[in-house]
Amino acid sequence: MNKPERTSVSRSPISRRTFLQGAAATAAGAAWLGPAIVHADGSDKLRVGVIGAGGRGYGNLKVIAEHPDIVINGFCDVDQSAIDKTKKATGMESREFRDFRKMFETHAETLDAFIISTPDHMHAPIAMLAMQHDKHVYCEKPLTRTVAEARALGNAALGKFELALQMGTQRSARPGKRAAVNALRSGKIGAIKSVHAWTDRPGGWWENGKNYGGGEDPVPKELMWDEWLGVAEKRAYQKGLYHPGAWRGCRDFGTGAIGDMGCDIIDTAFYGLGLTAPESVTADVAEGGTDQKYPDKTMLTYVFPKNARTVGDMTLTWHEAGDLPDRGAAGIPADFKLEPNAVVFVGENGTLYCHMDGVNKLFVDGKPQDLAANTAAPEEYPHIHEWVDACLGFGECYAAFPFASRLTETVLLGSTVASHFPGKTLEWDTKAMKVTNHEPANALLSRTPREGWAVEGL
Ligand SMILES: NC(=O)c1ccc[n+]([C@@H]2O[C@H](COP(=O)([O-])OP(=O)(O)OC[C@H]3O[C@@H](n4cnc5c(N)ncnc54)[C@H](O)[C@@H]3O)[C@@H](O)[C@H]2O)c1
């Protein structure tokens, strides 16, 4: 399926799959093996299943629908009203499923790829099951709800080289963000001494302070509540507390403010500086937080080991709920307007500011400078189209699971682990996947799925 001219950016015509096919053909003394996918009916379109059709699922659907080489071949949602709304808004028709396990059990052969846009706690079981069925996956950020799940998906991906496995971080395709990555990689501001990232979440986006687990409301007839809970322990339905969207503040389902926005903001540090895992993380909890709910405001301090682009013991601090870094420490002029979601890199020769949608500013000695041409980025090509192309044998996924799992592990070490132990610096041994100085923290790296919801490998 040789269609690079369909993309608006120049891509390597040699992809993972065409390379493998070409190599196999050469070895066998045969000719080019043909397109990556040809179905029994002669169609060579990617047949996509959409799991989680409401909320972000709808957003993903709108963008992927513009790719000429896909066909939507199934909606799966535990809430019938979400499917109905999405169908109405997009005008799309497809088969409907309520339970993703049945979708795999009975219809796997009619689907090549899945978009997962469910709440965070169900990402890993669905993605792992899809990979075990040899399906391509586009899974929304953060990749998983637990550190152990992220590790498991990252490792599993290394054994599934033929699959296109992308975490949904569409902002990473913004030209400005790619330019910031180029600037960091080219050493434009020297070795990085510190990174400061922040978000306005939860703010008015959702409310962490809710009384989770404190009542019971009738389950709406369109909603399959037990299936919504999935791997999580059984609990009563409470209107407006979990579904839709409000689950983010509840530890059983969501991943807090950094879980929601970290993959979109500190990914620039991972791409640009080649970070892999911190040595330690400390949570300073300003307000709230229980075993049930995330704190209303946490500041996280990660320390990273030295690498070629950083000084030793580089810190990355995460601020949330509108908290901002100290401008002086970050080398930002007092009159510069900070966007509500951004990251700043403090280097030996200047400061690079990068808004999450990729509007960059460079400051040297507190004065704005031009970002030179060598940090320019290509025109934007939609992240989810990049994934479709990779499924069809063209190019690679920018946020592929092995990368996404490392980024997600770091994010989750802060929210799902450290925020339980305010003020305690947790020493992290990434190779052993273990907190070495505080045993209770290790119990929070994983969770046992509810009976009937276990997926092998997780
Ligand atoms: N990339 C982005 O910019 C972006 C933006 C928003 C959300 N997200 C991510 O997308 C995911 C969903 O967030 P949201 O705001 O749309 O949440 P939401 O609660 O509004 O929507 C989730 C949808 O998934 C459905 N669902 C729940 N459990 C399911 C299951 N087991 N099987 C099938 N469907 C199921 C729900 O019924 C609902 O329609 C989250 O992981 C979030 O972090 C990403």
Coordinates of C-alpha atoms and ligand atoms in Angstrom, one line a residue:
M1 CA 0.0 0.0 0.0
N2 CA 2.4 2.6 -1.3
K3 CA 0.7 5.9 -0.6
P4 CA 3.2 8.3 0.9
E5 CA 1.9 11.1 -1.4
R6 CA -1.3 11.2 0.8
T7 CA 0.6 12.6 3.7
S8 CA 1.3 16.3 3.8
V9 CA 4.8 15.7 5.3
S10 CA 7.6 13.8 3.8
R11 CA 7.9 10.3 5.3
S12 CA 10.3 7.6 4.7
P13 CA 8.9 5.3 2.0
I14 CA 10.7 2.4 3.8
S15 CA 8.6 1.4 6.7
R16 CA 8.9 -1.3 9.3
R17 CA 6.5 -3.6 7.5
T18 CA 7.7 -2.8 3.9
F19 CA 11.3 -3.4 5.1
L20 CA 10.3 -6.7 6.7
Q21 CA 8.4 -7.7 3.6
G22 CA 11.2 -6.6 1.3
A23 CA 13.7 -8.5 3.3
A24 CA 11.6 -11.6 3.3
A25 CA 11.0 -11.3 -0.4
T26 CA 14.7 -10.8 -1.1
A27 CA 15.6 -13.8 1.0
A28 CA 13.1 -15.9 -0.8
G29 CA 14.2 -14.5 -4.2
A30 CA 10.6 -13.4 -4.7
A31 CA 9.2 -10.0 -5.8
W32 CA 7.5 -7.3 -3.6
L33 CA 4.8 -9.0 -1.5
G34 CA 2.1 -6.5 -1.9
P35 CA 0.1 -4.3 0.5
A36 CA 0.2 -4.8 4.2
I37 CA -3.5 -5.6 4.4
V38 CA -5.8 -7.2 1.9
H39 CA -9.1 -8.6 3.1
A40 CA -11.0 -11.5 1.7
D41 CA -13.4 -9.1 0.0
G42 CA -10.4 -7.4 -1.8
S43 CA -10.6 -4.2 0.4
D44 CA -7.3 -2.9 1.7
K45 CA -8.7 -0.5 4.3
L46 CA -7.8 -0.6 7.9
R47 CA -10.8 -1.9 9.8
V48 CA -11.0 0.0 13.1
G49 CA -12.9 -0.8 16.3
V50 CA -13.6 2.1 18.6
I51 CA -13.7 1.2 22.3
G52 CA -15.0 4.1 24.4
A53 CA -17.2 6.0 21.9
G54 CA -18.2 8.9 24.0
G55 CA -16.0 11.8 25.2
R56 CA -12.5 11.6 23.7
G57 CA -13.6 8.6 21.6
Y58 CA -15.8 10.9 19.6
G59 CA -12.9 13.4 19.2
N60 CA -10.6 10.6 17.9
L61 CA -13.3 9.4 15.6
K62 CA -13.8 12.8 14.0
V63 CA -10.1 13.0 13.1
I64 CA -9.5 9.4 12.0
A65 CA -12.6 9.6 9.8
E66 CA -10.7 12.0 7.5
H67 CA -8.1 9.3 6.8
P68 CA -8.9 7.8 3.4
D69 CA -7.7 4.3 4.2
I70 CA -9.9 3.4 7.2
V71 CA -13.3 2.0 7.8
I72 CA -14.9 2.1 11.2
N73 CA -16.0 -1.5 11.8
G74 CA -17.5 -1.4 15.3
F75 CA -18.4 0.9 18.2
C76 CA -18.0 -0.5 21.7
D77 CA -19.3 1.4 24.7
V78 CA -20.8 0.4 28.1
D79 CA -23.1 3.4 27.7
Q80 CA -25.6 3.1 24.9
S81 CA -26.3 6.8 25.0
A82 CA -22.6 7.5 24.2
I83 CA -22.8 5.3 21.1
D84 CA -26.1 7.0 20.1
K85 CA -24.7 10.5 20.6
T86 CA -21.5 9.7 18.6
K87 CA -23.4 8.1 15.8
K88 CA -25.7 11.1 15.6
A89 CA -22.9 13.7 15.7
T90 CA -20.7 11.9 13.1
G91 CA -23.5 10.4 10.9
M92 CA -21.5 7.2 11.1
E93 CA -23.1 3.7 11.3
S94 CA -21.4 0.6 12.5
R95 CA -21.9 -2.6 14.5
E96 CA -22.4 -2.0 18.2
F97 CA -20.9 -3.8 21.1
R98 CA -21.3 -3.3 24.8
D99 CA -18.5 -5.5 26.2
F100 CA -15.0 -5.4 24.6
R101 CA -14.3 -8.9 25.7
K102 CA -17.1 -10.2 23.5
M103 CA -15.9 -8.0 20.7
F104 CA -12.6 -9.8 20.7
E105 CA -14.1 -13.2 21.4
T106 CA -16.5 -13.2 18.5
H107 CA -15.4 -10.5 16.0
A108 CA -11.6 -10.2 16.3
E109 CA -11.1 -11.5 12.7
T110 CA -13.1 -8.6 11.3
L111 CA -11.0 -5.9 13.0
D112 CA -7.4 -4.9 12.4
A113 CA -7.0 -2.1 14.9
F114 CA -8.5 -0.5 18.0
I115 CA -8.8 3.0 19.4
I116 CA -9.1 2.9 23.2
S117 CA -10.6 6.0 24.8
T118 CA -12.1 4.6 28.0
P119 CA -11.3 5.9 31.4
D120 CA -7.7 5.3 32.4
H121 CA -8.3 2.1 34.6
M122 CA -9.4 0.1 31.6
H123 CA -6.6 1.1 29.1
A124 CA -4.2 -1.7 30.0
P125 CA -6.6 -4.7 30.0
I126 CA -8.1 -3.7 26.7
A127 CA -4.7 -2.8 25.1
M128 CA -3.1 -6.0 26.3
L129 CA -6.0 -8.1 25.0
A130 CA -5.8 -6.4 21.6
M131 CA -2.1 -7.0 21.4
Q132 CA -2.6 -10.7 22.2
H133 CA -5.0 -10.8 19.3
D134 CA -2.3 -9.2 17.1
K135 CA -4.2 -6.0 16.7
H136 CA -2.8 -2.5 16.2
V137 CA -3.7 -0.2 19.1
Y138 CA -4.1 3.6 19.6
C139 CA -4.6 4.0 23.3
E140 CA -5.3 7.4 24.9
K141 CA -2.9 8.9 27.4
P142 CA -1.9 8.1 30.1
L143 CA -1.1 4.6 28.8
T144 CA -2.3 2.9 32.0
R145 CA -3.5 3.5 35.5
T146 CA -0.6 1.6 37.3
V147 CA 3.1 1.6 36.9
A148 CA 3.2 -2.2 36.6
E149 CA 0.6 -2.1 33.8
A150 CA 2.8 0.5 31.9
R151 CA 5.8 -1.7 32.3
A152 CA 3.9 -4.7 31.1
L153 CA 2.5 -3.0 28.0
G154 CA 6.0 -1.6 27.2
N155 CA 7.6 -5.0 27.5
A156 CA 4.8 -6.7 25.5
A157 CA 5.2 -4.1 22.7
L158 CA 8.9 -5.1 22.3
G159 CA 7.7 -8.6 21.3
K160 CA 5.1 -7.2 18.9
F161 CA 7.4 -5.3 16.5
E162 CA 4.9 -5.8 13.6
L163 CA 2.1 -3.9 15.4
A164 CA 1.6 -0.1 15.4
L165 CA 1.1 0.8 19.0
Q166 CA 0.6 4.5 19.7
M167 CA -0.3 6.4 22.9
G168 CA -2.8 9.1 22.1
T169 CA -1.0 12.4 22.6
Q170 CA -2.0 14.3 19.6
R171 CA -0.3 17.5 20.8
S172 CA 3.1 15.8 20.4
A173 CA 2.5 16.3 16.6
R174 CA 2.3 20.1 17.0
P175 CA 5.1 21.8 15.0
G176 CA 6.1 23.9 17.9
K177 CA 6.5 20.9 20.2
R178 CA 8.6 19.1 17.6
A179 CA 10.7 22.3 17.3
A180 CA 11.2 22.4 21.1
V181 CA 12.4 18.8 20.9
N182 CA 14.8 19.7 18.1
A183 CA 16.1 22.6 20.1
L184 CA 16.8 20.5 23.1
R185 CA 18.4 17.7 21.1
S186 CA 20.6 20.2 19.3
G187 CA 21.9 21.5 22.6
K188 CA 20.6 25.0 21.8
I189 CA 20.5 26.1 25.4
G190 CA 23.3 23.8 26.7
A191 CA 22.9 21.0 29.3
I192 CA 19.6 21.3 31.1
K193 CA 19.8 22.1 34.8
S194 CA 16.1 22.0 35.7
V195 CA 12.6 21.5 34.2
H196 CA 9.4 23.1 35.5
A197 CA 6.1 21.9 34.2
W198 CA 2.6 23.0 35.2
T199 CA -1.1 22.5 34.6
D200 CA -4.4 24.3 35.5
R201 CA -6.0 20.8 36.2
P202 CA -8.0 19.8 38.1
G203 CA -9.2 23.5 38.6
G204 CA -12.6 23.8 37.0
W205 CA -12.1 20.7 34.9
W206 CA -13.2 18.2 37.5
E207 CA -13.5 18.1 41.3
N208 CA -11.1 16.0 43.3
G209 CA -12.9 16.8 46.6
K210 CA -15.9 14.5 46.0
N211 CA -17.2 12.0 48.5
Y212 CA -16.4 8.9 46.5
G213 CA -18.0 5.7 47.8
G214 CA -20.4 7.6 50.0
G215 CA -23.9 6.8 48.6
E216 CA -25.9 5.1 45.9
D217 CA -28.0 6.2 43.0
P218 CA -30.0 4.1 40.5
V219 CA -27.9 3.1 37.5
P220 CA -29.2 4.7 34.3
K221 CA -30.7 2.1 32.1
E222 CA -28.3 2.8 29.2
L223 CA -25.2 2.2 31.4
M224 CA -23.7 -1.2 32.2
W225 CA -22.1 -0.2 35.5
D226 CA -20.4 -3.5 36.3
E227 CA -18.6 -3.4 32.9
W228 CA -17.7 0.3 33.5
L229 CA -16.1 -0.8 36.8
G230 CA -14.2 -3.5 35.0
V231 CA -10.9 -4.4 36.8
A232 CA -11.8 -2.1 39.8
E233 CA -13.5 -3.3 43.0
K234 CA -17.3 -3.3 43.0
R235 CA -18.8 -0.1 44.3
A236 CA -22.2 1.6 44.1
Y237 CA -23.0 4.0 41.2
Q238 CA -23.2 7.6 42.3
K239 CA -24.6 10.1 39.8
G240 CA -22.1 12.7 38.6
L241 CA -19.2 11.2 40.6
Y242 CA -17.6 8.9 38.1
H243 CA -19.3 8.7 34.7
P244 CA -18.7 10.4 32.4
G245 CA -15.4 12.2 32.9
A246 CA -15.5 12.8 36.7
W247 CA -13.6 9.6 37.4
R248 CA -10.3 11.5 37.0
G249 CA -10.1 12.5 40.6
C250 CA -10.9 9.0 42.0
R251 CA -7.8 6.9 42.6
D252 CA -9.5 3.6 41.6
F253 CA -10.1 4.9 38.0
G254 CA -8.1 8.0 37.3
T255 CA -4.6 9.2 37.6
G256 CA -4.9 12.7 39.0
A257 CA -3.9 16.0 37.4
I258 CA -0.4 14.8 36.2
G259 CA -2.0 11.6 34.9
D260 CA -4.4 13.7 32.9
M261 CA -1.9 16.2 31.5
G262 CA 1.6 15.0 32.2
C263 CA 1.9 12.9 29.1
D264 CA 1.0 16.0 27.1
I265 CA 3.4 18.4 28.8
I266 CA 6.5 16.6 30.1
D267 CA 6.7 14.4 27.0
T268 CA 8.8 17.2 25.5
A269 CA 11.4 16.5 28.2
F270 CA 11.4 12.8 27.4
Y271 CA 11.7 13.3 23.7
G272 CA 14.1 16.2 23.8
L273 CA 16.4 15.1 26.7
G274 CA 16.1 11.3 26.3
L275 CA 14.8 10.8 29.8
T276 CA 13.9 7.3 30.8
A277 CA 13.2 7.1 34.5
P278 CA 13.8 9.2 37.6
E279 CA 16.0 8.3 40.5
S280 CA 13.5 9.6 43.1
V281 CA 10.2 11.4 43.4
T282 CA 8.8 13.5 46.3
A283 CA 5.2 14.7 46.6
D284 CA 4.4 17.9 48.5
V285 CA 0.7 17.8 49.0
A286 CA -0.8 21.2 49.6
E287 CA -4.5 20.3 50.0
G288 CA -6.8 17.3 50.4
G289 CA -6.2 13.7 49.3
T290 CA -7.3 10.4 50.8
D291 CA -7.0 6.7 49.8
Q292 CA -10.1 7.3 47.6
K293 CA -9.4 10.7 46.0
Y294 CA -6.4 12.6 44.7
P295 CA -5.2 15.7 46.5
D296 CA -6.5 18.9 45.2
K297 CA -3.0 20.3 44.7
T298 CA 0.3 18.4 44.6
M299 CA 3.8 19.6 43.8
L300 CA 6.0 16.7 42.6
T301 CA 9.8 16.9 42.4
Y302 CA 11.5 14.2 40.3
V303 CA 15.3 13.8 40.2
F304 CA 16.8 12.4 37.0
P305 CA 20.3 10.9 36.6
K306 CA 22.8 12.7 34.4
N307 CA 22.8 12.0 30.7
A308 CA 24.4 13.7 27.6
R309 CA 21.8 16.5 27.6
T310 CA 21.4 17.1 31.3
V311 CA 23.5 18.0 34.3
G312 CA 23.7 15.5 37.1
D313 CA 20.7 15.3 39.4
M314 CA 18.5 17.4 37.2
T315 CA 15.1 18.2 38.8
L316 CA 11.8 18.2 37.1
T317 CA 9.1 19.9 39.2
W318 CA 5.4 19.5 38.5
H319 CA 2.9 22.1 39.6
E320 CA -0.8 21.8 39.3
A321 CA -4.2 23.4 40.1
G322 CA -2.9 26.8 38.8
D323 CA 0.3 26.8 40.8
L324 CA 3.2 28.2 38.8
P325 CA 7.0 27.9 39.1
D326 CA 9.2 30.6 40.5
R327 CA 9.9 32.9 37.4
G328 CA 13.4 33.8 38.7
A329 CA 14.4 30.2 39.2
A330 CA 13.0 29.4 35.7
G331 CA 14.7 32.3 34.0
I332 CA 11.4 33.8 32.8
P333 CA 10.9 37.6 32.7
A334 CA 8.4 38.9 35.3
D335 CA 6.1 40.4 32.6
F336 CA 5.9 37.3 30.4
K337 CA 2.4 35.8 30.4
L338 CA 2.5 32.1 31.3
E339 CA -0.1 29.8 29.6
P340 CA -2.0 27.5 32.0
N341 CA -0.3 24.3 30.7
A342 CA 3.4 24.5 29.8
V343 CA 6.9 23.5 30.5
V344 CA 10.2 25.4 30.9
F345 CA 13.7 24.1 30.4
V346 CA 16.5 25.9 32.2
G347 CA 19.7 25.3 30.4
E348 CA 23.3 26.4 30.9
N349 CA 22.8 29.0 28.1
G350 CA 19.2 30.0 28.3
T351 CA 15.6 29.1 29.1
L352 CA 13.2 27.4 26.7
Y353 CA 9.5 27.8 27.3
C354 CA 7.1 25.5 25.6
H355 CA 3.3 25.8 25.8
M356 CA 1.5 22.4 25.6
D357 CA 0.3 23.2 22.1
G358 CA 3.7 24.2 21.0
V359 CA 4.2 27.9 21.2
N360 CA 7.8 28.3 22.1
K361 CA 9.9 31.2 23.5
L362 CA 13.6 31.3 24.1
F363 CA 15.1 33.5 26.7
V364 CA 18.8 34.3 27.3
D365 CA 19.6 36.4 30.3
G366 CA 15.9 37.0 30.7
K367 CA 15.6 38.5 27.2
P368 CA 13.5 36.9 24.4
Q369 CA 15.5 35.5 21.5
D370 CA 14.7 34.0 18.1
L371 CA 14.5 30.2 17.8
A372 CA 17.0 29.5 15.0
A373 CA 16.1 27.7 11.8
N374 CA 17.8 24.5 12.9
T375 CA 15.1 24.0 15.4
A376 CA 12.3 24.3 12.9
A377 CA 9.7 21.5 12.7
P378 CA 7.8 20.0 9.9
E379 CA 4.2 20.8 9.1
E380 CA 1.7 19.1 11.4
Y381 CA 0.4 15.7 10.4
P382 CA -2.4 14.3 12.7
H383 CA -1.0 11.9 15.3
I384 CA -3.9 9.4 14.7
H385 CA -3.3 9.5 11.0
E386 CA 0.4 8.8 11.6
W387 CA -0.8 5.7 13.5
V388 CA -3.1 4.6 10.7
D389 CA -0.2 4.9 8.3
A390 CA 2.0 2.8 10.6
C391 CA -0.7 0.2 10.8
L392 CA -0.7 0.1 7.0
G393 CA 3.1 -0.2 6.8
F394 CA 4.3 3.4 6.5
G395 CA 6.4 5.1 9.0
E396 CA 6.6 4.7 12.8
C397 CA 4.6 5.8 15.8
Y398 CA 6.1 8.9 17.5
A399 CA 4.5 7.9 20.8
A400 CA 5.1 4.1 20.5
F401 CA 4.3 2.0 23.5
P402 CA 7.9 1.4 24.6
F403 CA 8.4 5.2 24.8
A404 CA 4.9 5.8 26.2
S405 CA 5.3 3.3 28.9
R406 CA 8.4 5.0 30.3
L407 CA 6.8 8.4 30.2
T408 CA 3.6 7.0 31.8
E409 CA 5.6 5.2 34.6
T410 CA 7.2 8.5 35.6
V411 CA 3.9 10.3 35.6
L412 CA 2.2 7.6 37.7
L413 CA 5.0 7.3 40.2
G414 CA 4.1 10.8 41.2
S415 CA 0.3 10.6 41.3
T416 CA -0.6 7.0 42.0
V417 CA 2.4 6.3 44.4
A418 CA 4.2 9.4 45.9
S419 CA 1.1 11.4 46.6
H420 CA 0.1 8.8 49.2
F421 CA 3.3 9.7 51.1
P422 CA 3.5 13.5 51.3
G423 CA 7.0 14.8 52.0
K424 CA 8.7 11.4 51.7
T425 CA 11.3 11.1 49.0
L426 CA 10.9 7.8 47.3
E427 CA 14.1 6.3 45.8
W428 CA 13.3 4.5 42.6
D429 CA 15.1 1.5 41.1
T430 CA 13.6 1.4 37.6
K431 CA 15.4 -1.9 36.6
A432 CA 14.0 -3.7 39.6
M433 CA 10.7 -1.7 39.3
K434 CA 10.9 -1.1 43.0
V435 CA 10.9 1.8 45.6
T436 CA 13.9 0.9 47.6
N437 CA 13.5 2.9 50.7
H438 CA 9.8 2.7 51.6
E439 CA 8.2 -0.8 51.2
P440 CA 4.5 0.4 51.5
A441 CA 4.9 2.3 48.3
N442 CA 5.6 -0.9 46.3
A443 CA 2.0 -2.1 47.0
L444 CA 0.7 0.8 45.0
L445 CA 2.6 0.0 41.8
S446 CA 0.1 -2.6 40.7
R447 CA -3.4 -3.8 41.6
T448 CA -5.1 -7.2 41.5
P449 CA -8.0 -7.1 39.0
R450 CA -11.5 -8.0 40.1
E451 CA -12.4 -11.6 39.6
G452 CA -13.3 -12.2 35.9
W453 CA -11.3 -9.2 34.6
A454 CA -7.7 -10.6 34.7
V455 CA -5.8 -10.4 31.4
E456 CA -2.8 -12.6 31.0
G457 CA 0.5 -10.6 31.3
L458 CA -0.9 -7.9 33.5
Ligands
LIG1 N1 -5.6 13.2 24.1 C1 -6.5 14.1 24.7 O1 -6.4 15.3 24.4 C2 -7.5 13.6 25.6 C3 -8.6 14.5 26.0 C4 -9.6 14.0 26.8 C5 -9.5 12.7 27.3 N2 -8.4 11.9 27.0 C6 -8.3 10.5 27.5 O2 -9.3 9.8 27.0 C7 -9.8 8.8 27.9 C8 -11.3 9.0 28.1 O3 -11.5 10.3 28.7 P1 -13.0 11.0 28.5 O4 -12.8 12.4 29.0 O5 -13.5 10.8 27.1 O6 -13.8 10.1 29.5 P2 -15.4 9.9 29.5 O7 -15.8 9.3 30.8 O8 -16.1 11.2 29.1 O9 -15.7 8.9 28.3 C9 -15.2 7.6 28.3 C10 -16.1 6.8 27.4 O10 -15.7 5.4 27.6 C11 -16.9 4.6 27.9 N3 -16.4 3.4 28.6 C12 -16.2 3.3 29.9 N4 -15.8 2.1 30.2 C13 -15.8 1.3 29.1 C14 -15.5 0.0 28.7 N5 -15.1 -0.9 29.7 N6 -15.7 -0.4 27.5 C15 -16.2 0.5 26.5 N7 -16.4 1.8 26.8 C16 -16.3 2.2 28.0 C17 -17.8 5.5 28.6 O11 -19.1 5.0 28.6 C18 -17.6 6.8 27.9 O12 -18.4 6.9 26.7 C19 -9.0 9.1 29.2 O13 -8.0 8.1 29.3 C20 -8.4 10.5 29.0 O14 -7.2 10.7 29.7 C21 -7.4 12.4 26.1

